Short mmCIF file of C-alpha atoms in Angstrom, two decimals:
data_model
loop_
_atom_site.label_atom_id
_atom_site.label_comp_id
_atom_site.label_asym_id
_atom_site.label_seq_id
_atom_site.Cartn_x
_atom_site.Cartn_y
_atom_site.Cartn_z
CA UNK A 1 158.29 58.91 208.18
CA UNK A 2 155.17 57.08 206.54
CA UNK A 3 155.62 55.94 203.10
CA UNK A 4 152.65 55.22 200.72
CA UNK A 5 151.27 52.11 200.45
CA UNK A 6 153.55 49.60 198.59
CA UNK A 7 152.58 48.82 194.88
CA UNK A 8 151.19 45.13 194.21
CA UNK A 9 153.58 42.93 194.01
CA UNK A 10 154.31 39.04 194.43
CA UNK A 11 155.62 39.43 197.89
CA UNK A 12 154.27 37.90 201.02
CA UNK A 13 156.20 40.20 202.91
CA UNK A 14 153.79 40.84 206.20
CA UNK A 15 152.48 44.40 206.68
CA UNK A 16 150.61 46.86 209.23
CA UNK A 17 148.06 49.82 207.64
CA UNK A 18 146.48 52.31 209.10
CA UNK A 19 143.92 54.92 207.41
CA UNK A 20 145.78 57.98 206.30
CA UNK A 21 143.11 59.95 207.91
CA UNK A 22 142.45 60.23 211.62
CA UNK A 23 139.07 60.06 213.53
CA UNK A 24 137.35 63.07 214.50
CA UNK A 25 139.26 64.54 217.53
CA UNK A 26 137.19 64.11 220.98
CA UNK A 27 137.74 68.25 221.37
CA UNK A 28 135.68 68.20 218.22
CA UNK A 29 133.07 65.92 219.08
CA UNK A 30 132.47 67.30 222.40
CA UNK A 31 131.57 70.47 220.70
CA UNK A 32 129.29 69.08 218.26
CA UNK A 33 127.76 67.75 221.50
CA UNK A 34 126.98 70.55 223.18
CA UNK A 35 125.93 72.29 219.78
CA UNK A 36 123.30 69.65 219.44
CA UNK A 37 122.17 69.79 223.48
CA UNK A 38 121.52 73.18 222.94
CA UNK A 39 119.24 72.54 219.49
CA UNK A 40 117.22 70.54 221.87
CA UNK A 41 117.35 72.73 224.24
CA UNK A 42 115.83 75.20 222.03
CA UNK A 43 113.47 72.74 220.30
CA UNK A 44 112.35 72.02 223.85
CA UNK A 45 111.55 75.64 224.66
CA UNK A 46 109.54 76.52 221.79
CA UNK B 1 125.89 18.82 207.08
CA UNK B 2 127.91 20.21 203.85
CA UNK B 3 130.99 20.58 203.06
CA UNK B 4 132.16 24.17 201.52
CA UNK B 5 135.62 25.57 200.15
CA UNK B 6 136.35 29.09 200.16
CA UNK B 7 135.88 29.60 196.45
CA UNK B 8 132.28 28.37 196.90
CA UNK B 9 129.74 30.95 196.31
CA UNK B 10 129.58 33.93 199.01
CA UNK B 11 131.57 31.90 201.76
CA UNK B 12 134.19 34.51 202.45
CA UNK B 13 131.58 37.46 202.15
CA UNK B 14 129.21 36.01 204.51
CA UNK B 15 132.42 35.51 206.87
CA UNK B 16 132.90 38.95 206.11
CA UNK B 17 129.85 40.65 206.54
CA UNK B 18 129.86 38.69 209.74
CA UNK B 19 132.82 39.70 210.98
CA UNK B 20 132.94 43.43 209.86
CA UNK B 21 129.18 43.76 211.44
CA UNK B 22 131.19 42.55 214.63
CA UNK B 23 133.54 44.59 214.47
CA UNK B 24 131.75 47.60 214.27
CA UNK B 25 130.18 47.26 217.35
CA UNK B 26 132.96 46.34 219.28
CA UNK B 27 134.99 49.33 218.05
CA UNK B 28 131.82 51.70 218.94
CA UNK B 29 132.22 49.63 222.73
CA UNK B 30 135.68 50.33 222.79
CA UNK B 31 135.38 53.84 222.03
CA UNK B 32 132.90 54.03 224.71
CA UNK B 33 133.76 51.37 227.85
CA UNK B 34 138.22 53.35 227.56
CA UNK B 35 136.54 56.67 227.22
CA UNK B 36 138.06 58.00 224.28
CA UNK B 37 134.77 60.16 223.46
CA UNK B 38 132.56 61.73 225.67
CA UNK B 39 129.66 59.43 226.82
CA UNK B 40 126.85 61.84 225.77
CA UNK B 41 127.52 60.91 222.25
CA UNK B 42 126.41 57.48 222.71
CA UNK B 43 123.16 55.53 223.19
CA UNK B 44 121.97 52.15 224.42
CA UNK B 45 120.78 49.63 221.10
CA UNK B 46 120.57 45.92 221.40
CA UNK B 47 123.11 43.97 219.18
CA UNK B 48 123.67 40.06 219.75
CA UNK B 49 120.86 40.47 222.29
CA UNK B 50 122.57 42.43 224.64
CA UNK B 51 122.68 46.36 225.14
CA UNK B 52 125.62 48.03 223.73
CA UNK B 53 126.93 51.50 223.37
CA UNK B 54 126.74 52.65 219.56
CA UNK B 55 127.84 56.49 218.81
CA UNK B 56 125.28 58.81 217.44
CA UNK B 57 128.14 61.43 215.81
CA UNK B 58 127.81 61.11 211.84
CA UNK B 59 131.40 61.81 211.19
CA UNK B 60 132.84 59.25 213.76
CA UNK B 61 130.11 56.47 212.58
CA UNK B 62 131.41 57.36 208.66
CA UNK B 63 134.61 56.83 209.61
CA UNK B 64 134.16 53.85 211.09
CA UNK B 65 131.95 52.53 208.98
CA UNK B 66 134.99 53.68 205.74
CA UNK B 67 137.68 51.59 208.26
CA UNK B 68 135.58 48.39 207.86
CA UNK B 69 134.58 48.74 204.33
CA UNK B 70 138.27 49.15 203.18
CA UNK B 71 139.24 45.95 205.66
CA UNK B 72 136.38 43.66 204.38
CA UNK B 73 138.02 42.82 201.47
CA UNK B 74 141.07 41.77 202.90
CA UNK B 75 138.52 39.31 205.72
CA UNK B 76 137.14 38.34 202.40
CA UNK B 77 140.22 36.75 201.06
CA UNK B 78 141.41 35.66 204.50
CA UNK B 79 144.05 37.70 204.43
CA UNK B 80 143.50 39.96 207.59
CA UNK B 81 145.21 37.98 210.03
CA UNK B 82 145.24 40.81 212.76
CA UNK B 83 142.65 43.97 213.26
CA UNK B 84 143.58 46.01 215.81
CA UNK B 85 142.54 48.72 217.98
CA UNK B 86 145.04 51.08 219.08
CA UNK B 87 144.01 53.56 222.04
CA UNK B 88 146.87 56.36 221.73
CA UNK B 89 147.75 59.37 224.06
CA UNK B 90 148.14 62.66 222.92
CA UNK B 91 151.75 62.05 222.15
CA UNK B 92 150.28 59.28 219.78
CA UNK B 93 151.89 56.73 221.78
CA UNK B 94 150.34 53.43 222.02
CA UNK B 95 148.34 52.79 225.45
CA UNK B 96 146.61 50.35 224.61
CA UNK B 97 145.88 47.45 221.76
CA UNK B 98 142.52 45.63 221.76
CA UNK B 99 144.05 42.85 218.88
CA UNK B 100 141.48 40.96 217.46
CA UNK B 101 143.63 37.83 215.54
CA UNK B 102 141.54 36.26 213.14
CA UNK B 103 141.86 33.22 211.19
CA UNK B 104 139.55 31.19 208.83
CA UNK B 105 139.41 27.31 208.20
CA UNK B 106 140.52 26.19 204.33
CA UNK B 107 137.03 23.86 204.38
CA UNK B 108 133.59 24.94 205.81
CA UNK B 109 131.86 22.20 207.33
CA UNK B 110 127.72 24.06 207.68
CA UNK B 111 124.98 22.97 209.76
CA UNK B 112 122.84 26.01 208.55
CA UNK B 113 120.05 25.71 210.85
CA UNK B 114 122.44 26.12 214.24
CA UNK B 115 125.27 27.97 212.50
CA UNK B 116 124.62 31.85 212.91
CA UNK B 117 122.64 31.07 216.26
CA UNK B 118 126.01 28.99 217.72
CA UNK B 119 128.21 32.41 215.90
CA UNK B 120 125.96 34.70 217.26
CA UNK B 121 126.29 33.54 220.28
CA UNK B 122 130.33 33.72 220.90
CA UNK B 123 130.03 36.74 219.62
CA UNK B 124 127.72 38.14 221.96
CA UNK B 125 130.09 36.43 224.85
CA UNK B 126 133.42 38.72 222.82
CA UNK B 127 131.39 41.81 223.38
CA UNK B 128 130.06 40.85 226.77
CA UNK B 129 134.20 40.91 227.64
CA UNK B 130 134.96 44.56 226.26
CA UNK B 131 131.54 45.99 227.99
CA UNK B 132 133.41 45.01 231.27
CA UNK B 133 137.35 45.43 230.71
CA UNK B 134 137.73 48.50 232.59
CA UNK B 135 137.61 46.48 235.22
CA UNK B 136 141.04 44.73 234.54
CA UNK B 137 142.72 48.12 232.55
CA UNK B 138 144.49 51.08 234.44
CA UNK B 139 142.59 54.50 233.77
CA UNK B 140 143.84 55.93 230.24
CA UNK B 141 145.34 59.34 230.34
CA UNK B 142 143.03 62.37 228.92
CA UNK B 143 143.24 63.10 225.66
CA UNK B 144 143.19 60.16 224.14
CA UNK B 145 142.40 58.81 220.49
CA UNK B 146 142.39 55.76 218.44
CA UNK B 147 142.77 54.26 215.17
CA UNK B 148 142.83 50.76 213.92
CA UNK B 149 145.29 48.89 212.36
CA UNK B 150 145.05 45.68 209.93
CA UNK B 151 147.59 42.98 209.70
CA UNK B 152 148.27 41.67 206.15
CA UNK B 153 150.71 40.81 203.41
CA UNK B 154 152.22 42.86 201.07
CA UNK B 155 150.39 40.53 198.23
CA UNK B 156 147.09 41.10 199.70
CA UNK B 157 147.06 44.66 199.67
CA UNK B 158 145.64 44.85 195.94
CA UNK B 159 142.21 43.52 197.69
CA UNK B 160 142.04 46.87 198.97
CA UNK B 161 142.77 49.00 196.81
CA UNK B 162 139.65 49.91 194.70
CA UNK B 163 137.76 50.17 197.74
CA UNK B 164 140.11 52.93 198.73
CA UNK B 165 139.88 54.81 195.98
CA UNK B 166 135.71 54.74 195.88
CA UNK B 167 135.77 55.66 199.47
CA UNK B 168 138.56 58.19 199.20
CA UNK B 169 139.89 56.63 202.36
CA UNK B 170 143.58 55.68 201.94
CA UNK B 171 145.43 53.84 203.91
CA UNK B 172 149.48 53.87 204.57
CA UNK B 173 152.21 51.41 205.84
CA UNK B 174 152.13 51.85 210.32
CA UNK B 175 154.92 53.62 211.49
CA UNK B 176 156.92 51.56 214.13
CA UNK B 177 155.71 53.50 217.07
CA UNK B 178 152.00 52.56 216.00
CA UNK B 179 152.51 49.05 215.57
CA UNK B 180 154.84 48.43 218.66
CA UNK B 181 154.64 48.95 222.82
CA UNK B 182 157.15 48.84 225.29
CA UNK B 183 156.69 45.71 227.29
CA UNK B 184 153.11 45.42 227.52
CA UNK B 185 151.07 43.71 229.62
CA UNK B 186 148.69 41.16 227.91
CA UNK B 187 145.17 40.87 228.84
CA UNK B 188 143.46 37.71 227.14
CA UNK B 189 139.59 38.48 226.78
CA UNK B 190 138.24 36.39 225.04
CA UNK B 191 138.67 33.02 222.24
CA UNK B 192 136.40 31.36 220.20
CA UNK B 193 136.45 28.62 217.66
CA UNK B 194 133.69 28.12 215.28
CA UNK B 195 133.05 26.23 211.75
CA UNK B 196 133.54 29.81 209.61
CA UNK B 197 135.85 31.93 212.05
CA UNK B 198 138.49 31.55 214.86
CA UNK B 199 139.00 34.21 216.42
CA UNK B 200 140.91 35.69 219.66
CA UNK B 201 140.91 38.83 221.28
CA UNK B 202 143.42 40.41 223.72
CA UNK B 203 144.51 43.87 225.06
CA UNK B 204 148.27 44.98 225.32
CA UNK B 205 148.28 47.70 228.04
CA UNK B 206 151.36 49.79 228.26
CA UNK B 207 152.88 49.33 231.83
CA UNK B 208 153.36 52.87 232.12
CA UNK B 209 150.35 55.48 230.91
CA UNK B 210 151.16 58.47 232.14
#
């Protein structure tokens, strides 16, 4: 389970983040891709 | 030659801005060189006078871009003593860690005219290493993704915390599977030591990736 990020505090205690959010996923970049191939595509042809 | 201490004016945002505009690139070559995005989205700029791989997708560069604003602070304060990119497969299991440990001298001893030249340069020798490590890493499974993790102290974490809010891009304690691999093996890259940074980079590849 993640917790939320510990409130400020005095202690040195070492700790690993992360962003809550993730990154876009590569399913979803590879289809903006090909959206944007075929806008040139089509800018190409006119 | 002078002699600087880290409350002097700007030193730890020039360090920084240094290091975060580092950074950036070398997560964009990461990205790229362990395939974690398709190629297409990528195109050839100079940076540090060599061609890299920089991603043209707006929502990956943002996030980025909101990763490295949200660490700065913490580089700021020298209190990022690990950044760390973590390759994961679709289980979200570590493969592999590109850890970049950094560390900054208490005193800053500047000779300003050779100073960003001599950084620049073993900078451009740290990303000269990544554009190549494929050669020394096993294939990653498909269906990879990433994310980056910063190594700090509990203290420290105030430094970040306006930044968060502004960019609306929290961040959360690791869980233990993100932070740790099973018996890695450990790739040393690349070192440097310089008047305003030290700085090493290796990879931890997971013996097994598929």
């Amino acid at each position: 389970e993640k917790t939320e990020l510990p409130e400020s505090s005095a202690s040195d205690k070492k700790v690993v983040l992360l962003p809550c959010r993730n990154p876009p996923s590569r399913e979803r970049v590879q289809l903006w891709l090909e959206a944007r191939k075929q806008y040139e595509s089509l800018q190409r042809g006119r | 030659m002078t002699t600087l201490t880290r409350q002097d004016l700007n030193f730890g945002q020039v360090v920084a801005d240094i290091l975060c505009e580092f950074l950036e690139v070398a997560i964009h070559l990461i990205l790229y060189v362990r395939e974690v995005y398709p190629s297409g989205i990528f195109q050839k700029r100079k940076k540090y006078n060599v061609p890299v791989q920089m991603s043209c997708h707006p929502e990956l560069n943002q996030y980025i871009q909101d990763t490295l604003h949200c660490v700065k602070p913490l580089i700021e304060k020298n209190d990022a003593e690990k950044v760390v990119v973590v390759i994961m497969d679709k289980e979200h299991h570590p493969v592999e860690r590109f850890v970049f440990e950094i560390s900054q001298p208490p005193l800053l001893s500047i000779s300003s005219e050779t100073l960003l030249s001599h950084v620049e340069q073993l900078l451009r020798a740290f990303i000269l290493k990544i554009s190549v490590c494929d050669a020394v890493l096993n294939n990653n499974p498909p269906g990879c993704s990433f994310t980056v993790l910063v190594h700090t102290r509990d203290a420290a974490t105030r430094n970040m915390e306006k930044v968060q809010v502004i960019k609306d891009f929290p961040w959360i304690v690791a869980d233990e599977q993100e932070v740790h691999m099973k018996e890695p093996r450990l790739i040393p890259l690349k070192s440097m030591t310089s008047d305003i940074v030290k700085m090493q980079l290796y990879v931890e590849e997971r013996a097994q990736k598929t």
